[in-house]
Tab-separated table of C-alpha atoms in Angstrom:
chain	number	residue	atom	x	y	z
A	1	UNK	CA	1.680	-0.409	-11.756
A	2	UNK	CA	-0.241	1.536	-9.182
A	3	UNK	CA	-3.270	0.001	-7.607
A	4	UNK	CA	-5.305	3.203	-7.807
A	5	UNK	CA	-4.850	5.596	-10.607
A	6	UNK	CA	-6.293	9.157	-11.145
A	7	UNK	CA	-6.490	11.256	-14.240
A	8	UNK	CA	-5.664	14.004	-14.867
A	9	UNK	CA	-2.954	14.586	-12.250
A	10	UNK	CA	-3.052	18.423	-12.716
A	11	UNK	CA	-5.840	20.438	-14.150
A	12	UNK	CA	-6.335	24.337	-14.500
A	13	UNK	CA	-9.745	25.354	-15.558
A	14	UNK	CA	-11.992	28.425	-15.429
A	15	UNK	CA	-14.995	29.307	-13.526
A	16	UNK	CA	-18.195	27.741	-14.943
A	17	UNK	CA	-16.535	24.944	-16.725
A	18	UNK	CA	-17.482	21.257	-16.376
A	19	UNK	CA	-14.667	19.033	-15.171
A	20	UNK	CA	-14.445	15.288	-14.754
A	21	UNK	CA	-11.853	13.552	-12.587
A	22	UNK	CA	-11.395	9.859	-13.197
A	23	UNK	CA	-10.333	7.058	-10.918
A	24	UNK	CA	-9.568	3.384	-11.555
A	25	UNK	CA	-8.564	0.664	-9.284
A	26	UNK	CA	-7.119	-2.844	-9.926
A	27	UNK	CA	-7.574	-4.230	-6.389
A	28	UNK	CA	-11.122	-5.581	-7.103
A	29	UNK	CA	-12.481	-3.558	-4.113
A	30	UNK	CA	-16.156	-2.974	-3.722
A	31	UNK	CA	-15.830	0.328	-2.017
A	32	UNK	CA	-14.535	3.556	-3.596
A	33	UNK	CA	-14.286	7.074	-2.109
A	34	UNK	CA	-13.676	10.655	-3.357
A	35	UNK	CA	-11.866	12.977	-0.783
A	36	UNK	CA	-10.841	16.563	-0.969
A	37	UNK	CA	-7.861	18.038	0.783
A	38	UNK	CA	-7.551	21.709	1.571
A	39	UNK	CA	-4.612	23.297	3.454
A	40	UNK	CA	-5.378	23.381	7.221
A	41	UNK	CA	-8.474	21.450	6.912
A	42	UNK	CA	-7.373	17.846	6.351
A	43	UNK	CA	-9.228	15.475	3.998
A	44	UNK	CA	-13.044	15.396	3.661
A	45	UNK	CA	-15.368	12.990	2.111
A	46	UNK	CA	-17.249	14.103	-1.023
A	47	UNK	CA	-18.954	10.840	-2.225
A	48	UNK	CA	-18.580	7.165	-1.707
A	49	UNK	CA	-19.863	4.098	-3.428
A	50	UNK	CA	-20.351	0.455	-2.256
A	51	UNK	CA	-20.962	-0.868	-5.705
A	52	UNK	CA	-22.098	0.214	-9.081
A	53	UNK	CA	-25.704	0.827	-7.934
A	54	UNK	CA	-24.981	2.269	-4.576
A	55	UNK	CA	-23.769	5.951	-4.449
A	56	UNK	CA	-23.871	8.038	-1.273
A	57	UNK	CA	-23.243	11.540	-0.497
A	58	UNK	CA	-20.380	12.608	1.935
A	59	UNK	CA	-19.809	15.526	4.048
A	60	UNK	CA	-19.179	18.087	1.344
A	61	UNK	CA	-21.059	16.797	-1.754
A	62	UNK	CA	-22.724	20.040	-2.908
A	63	UNK	CA	-21.388	21.179	-6.356
A	64	UNK	CA	-20.210	17.635	-7.121
A	65	UNK	CA	-21.632	14.527	-8.762
A	66	UNK	CA	-20.137	11.097	-9.263
A	67	UNK	CA	-20.620	8.029	-11.539
A	68	UNK	CA	-19.650	4.454	-10.779
A	69	UNK	CA	-19.367	3.063	-14.335
A	70	UNK	CA	-17.898	-0.257	-13.209
A	71	UNK	CA	-16.616	-1.828	-10.069
A	72	UNK	CA	-13.169	-0.515	-11.025
A	73	UNK	CA	-14.118	3.010	-12.079
A	74	UNK	CA	-15.391	5.925	-10.110
A	75	UNK	CA	-15.483	9.422	-11.595
A	76	UNK	CA	-16.111	12.823	-9.899
A	77	UNK	CA	-17.659	15.664	-11.851
A	78	UNK	CA	-17.848	19.438	-11.152
A	79	UNK	CA	-20.778	20.538	-13.108
A	80	UNK	CA	-19.835	24.259	-12.981
A	81	UNK	CA	-16.539	24.679	-11.379
A	82	UNK	CA	-15.829	27.706	-8.982
A	83	UNK	CA	-12.721	28.993	-7.457
A	84	UNK	CA	-13.301	27.480	-3.989
A	85	UNK	CA	-13.298	24.048	-5.470
A	86	UNK	CA	-9.517	24.537	-6.004
A	87	UNK	CA	-8.058	21.663	-3.995
A	88	UNK	CA	-6.275	18.363	-4.067
A	89	UNK	CA	-8.626	15.527	-4.832
A	90	UNK	CA	-8.022	11.983	-3.800
A	91	UNK	CA	-9.734	8.751	-4.807
A	92	UNK	CA	-9.476	5.670	-2.534
A	93	UNK	CA	-10.701	2.158	-2.577
A	94	UNK	CA	-11.168	-0.455	0.100
A	95	UNK	CA	-12.864	-3.760	0.859
A	96	UNK	CA	-15.420	-3.655	3.687
A	97	UNK	CA	-15.894	-1.067	6.401
A	98	UNK	CA	-12.863	-1.383	8.526
A	99	UNK	CA	-9.972	-2.214	6.323
A	100	UNK	CA	-6.986	-0.287	4.907
A	101	UNK	CA	-7.767	2.098	2.181
A	102	UNK	CA	-5.595	2.524	-0.874
A	103	UNK	CA	-5.177	6.011	-2.236
A	104	UNK	CA	-4.674	7.302	-5.693
A	105	UNK	CA	-1.859	9.878	-6.351
A	106	UNK	CA	-4.164	12.767	-6.227
A	107	UNK	CA	-5.463	15.357	-8.817
A	108	UNK	CA	-4.466	18.975	-8.229
A	109	UNK	CA	-7.355	21.155	-9.498
A	110	UNK	CA	-7.131	24.812	-9.913
A	111	UNK	CA	-10.214	26.950	-10.827
A	112	UNK	CA	-9.536	30.392	-12.003
B	1	UNK	CA	-14.466	20.533	17.930
B	2	UNK	CA	-12.675	18.185	15.525
B	3	UNK	CA	-13.402	14.529	16.013
B	4	UNK	CA	-9.761	13.731	15.489
B	5	UNK	CA	-6.989	15.976	16.844
B	6	UNK	CA	-3.316	15.723	16.128
B	7	UNK	CA	-0.286	17.190	17.875
B	8	UNK	CA	2.036	18.778	17.152
B	9	UNK	CA	0.923	20.455	13.860
B	10	UNK	CA	4.619	20.941	12.894
B	11	UNK	CA	7.669	19.108	14.072
B	12	UNK	CA	11.331	19.660	13.217
B	13	UNK	CA	13.866	17.096	14.322
B	14	UNK	CA	17.465	16.258	13.851
B	15	UNK	CA	18.458	13.121	12.108
B	16	UNK	CA	18.681	10.183	14.525
B	17	UNK	CA	16.180	11.662	17.022
B	18	UNK	CA	13.140	9.637	18.417
B	19	UNK	CA	9.933	11.227	17.239
B	20	UNK	CA	6.381	10.984	18.617
B	21	UNK	CA	3.217	12.161	17.040
B	22	UNK	CA	0.019	12.094	18.921
B	23	UNK	CA	-3.604	11.563	17.922
B	24	UNK	CA	-6.719	12.037	20.198
B	25	UNK	CA	-10.235	11.226	19.133
B	26	UNK	CA	-13.631	11.913	20.607
B	27	UNK	CA	-15.822	9.213	18.919
B	28	UNK	CA	-16.168	5.586	19.121
B	29	UNK	CA	-14.067	3.881	16.485
B	30	UNK	CA	-13.621	0.455	15.053
B	31	UNK	CA	-10.166	1.253	13.717
B	32	UNK	CA	-7.445	3.892	13.612
B	33	UNK	CA	-5.162	4.518	10.745
B	34	UNK	CA	-1.827	6.286	10.299
B	35	UNK	CA	-1.061	7.538	6.851
B	36	UNK	CA	1.930	9.226	5.384
B	37	UNK	CA	1.767	11.970	2.756
B	38	UNK	CA	4.975	12.845	0.900
B	39	UNK	CA	5.783	16.231	-0.545
B	40	UNK	CA	4.585	14.945	-3.915
B	41	UNK	CA	1.200	14.558	-2.573
B	42	UNK	CA	0.672	10.743	-2.553
B	43	UNK	CA	-0.901	9.113	0.430
B	44	UNK	CA	0.257	5.764	1.807
B	45	UNK	CA	-1.332	3.679	4.622
B	46	UNK	CA	1.276	2.918	7.319
B	47	UNK	CA	-0.807	1.194	9.918
B	48	UNK	CA	-4.342	0.223	10.905
B	49	UNK	CA	-4.998	-0.724	14.378
B	50	UNK	CA	-7.827	-1.354	16.762
B	51	UNK	CA	-5.816	-2.298	19.894
B	52	UNK	CA	-2.346	-2.567	21.238
B	53	UNK	CA	0.754	-1.916	19.173
B	54	UNK	CA	2.138	-2.530	15.748
B	55	UNK	CA	5.666	-2.192	14.420
B	56	UNK	CA	7.097	-1.900	10.915
B	57	UNK	CA	10.749	-1.117	10.542
B	58	UNK	CA	11.552	1.926	12.521
B	59	UNK	CA	7.764	2.926	12.857
B	60	UNK	CA	5.799	1.917	15.849
B	61	UNK	CA	2.126	2.732	16.382
B	62	UNK	CA	0.177	2.329	19.632
B	63	UNK	CA	-3.385	2.789	20.595
B	64	UNK	CA	-5.148	3.142	24.079
B	65	UNK	CA	-8.875	2.567	23.428
B	66	UNK	CA	-9.879	3.656	26.898
B	67	UNK	CA	-8.064	6.919	26.698
B	68	UNK	CA	-9.044	7.435	22.966
B	69	UNK	CA	-5.330	8.117	22.128
B	70	UNK	CA	-2.845	6.850	19.589
B	71	UNK	CA	0.849	7.601	19.120
B	72	UNK	CA	3.128	7.109	16.159
B	73	UNK	CA	6.762	6.781	17.012
B	74	UNK	CA	9.742	6.945	14.605
B	75	UNK	CA	13.022	5.629	15.856
B	76	UNK	CA	16.335	6.878	14.394
B	77	UNK	CA	14.709	9.506	12.300
B	78	UNK	CA	16.070	10.133	8.881
B	79	UNK	CA	15.509	12.927	6.331
B	80	UNK	CA	13.566	10.674	4.207
B	81	UNK	CA	10.903	10.448	6.979
B	82	UNK	CA	10.061	14.023	6.168
B	83	UNK	CA	6.430	13.997	5.289
B	84	UNK	CA	2.915	14.818	6.651
B	85	UNK	CA	1.624	12.168	9.003
B	86	UNK	CA	-2.146	11.817	9.125
B	87	UNK	CA	-4.254	10.139	11.731
B	88	UNK	CA	-7.660	8.941	10.601
B	89	UNK	CA	-10.482	6.775	12.162
B	90	UNK	CA	-13.263	4.615	11.054
B	91	UNK	CA	-16.349	5.146	13.088
B	92	UNK	CA	-17.718	2.154	15.204
B	93	UNK	CA	-20.917	0.911	13.793
B	94	UNK	CA	-20.545	2.849	10.706
B	95	UNK	CA	-21.085	0.922	7.451
B	96	UNK	CA	-19.527	3.462	5.104
B	97	UNK	CA	-16.076	2.672	5.978
B	98	UNK	CA	-14.910	6.198	5.123
B	99	UNK	CA	-12.231	7.727	7.070
B	100	UNK	CA	-12.369	10.813	9.329
B	101	UNK	CA	-9.039	12.590	9.235
B	102	UNK	CA	-6.980	14.782	11.504
B	103	UNK	CA	-5.319	17.745	9.983
B	104	UNK	CA	-1.933	16.174	9.823
B	105	UNK	CA	1.494	16.719	11.423
B	106	UNK	CA	4.217	18.099	9.165
B	107	UNK	CA	7.519	16.460	10.057
B	108	UNK	CA	10.804	17.783	8.764
B	109	UNK	CA	13.984	15.854	9.712
B	110	UNK	CA	17.205	17.794	9.236
B	111	UNK	CA	20.537	16.031	8.377
């Protein structure tokens, strides 16, 4: 089984809808991250969490919120989706500040 | 200016060729990562290094801290090496641990 899982893998929604992307990891890592990938821009950090009570904004947090329900679970919400949030979203986990990160398979989100 | 720059953006090679992908960065780092993203989208960590050289199979990664430069080499390339290769760094002194990414190099190896 994969160490980091994401659901759904693909989602098409309409402008204004609320969307939640879920991420789970079985590595027991303390740190979890949400990244967004756009063509030609590379991956960018949306939010990160050091533990259940520690949530931090990343480079592009506007329009997004997150919840760390447990050490293993980190969900990303789009309160009111807009077309420019169409992208590939990755969750990742890691232990400590300078170690390898493990990525989920990605969620392809399309906002019409 | 991007903090992490990769070259080339696109690379086409014939099977068996030796391939080099370059990464330059402009910030102080604690570690540099090479990642591989296959056409299906998934991202896999290939290497994490802070000095010297690492080798795994046909892949070799080197880093020169003084020159702020890293290279990823693929020997005896194969069509299954076709993927996007991404360089990323972890900032020195940063406690977040998040990665700052280059835009990737798309490699296509022809049989």
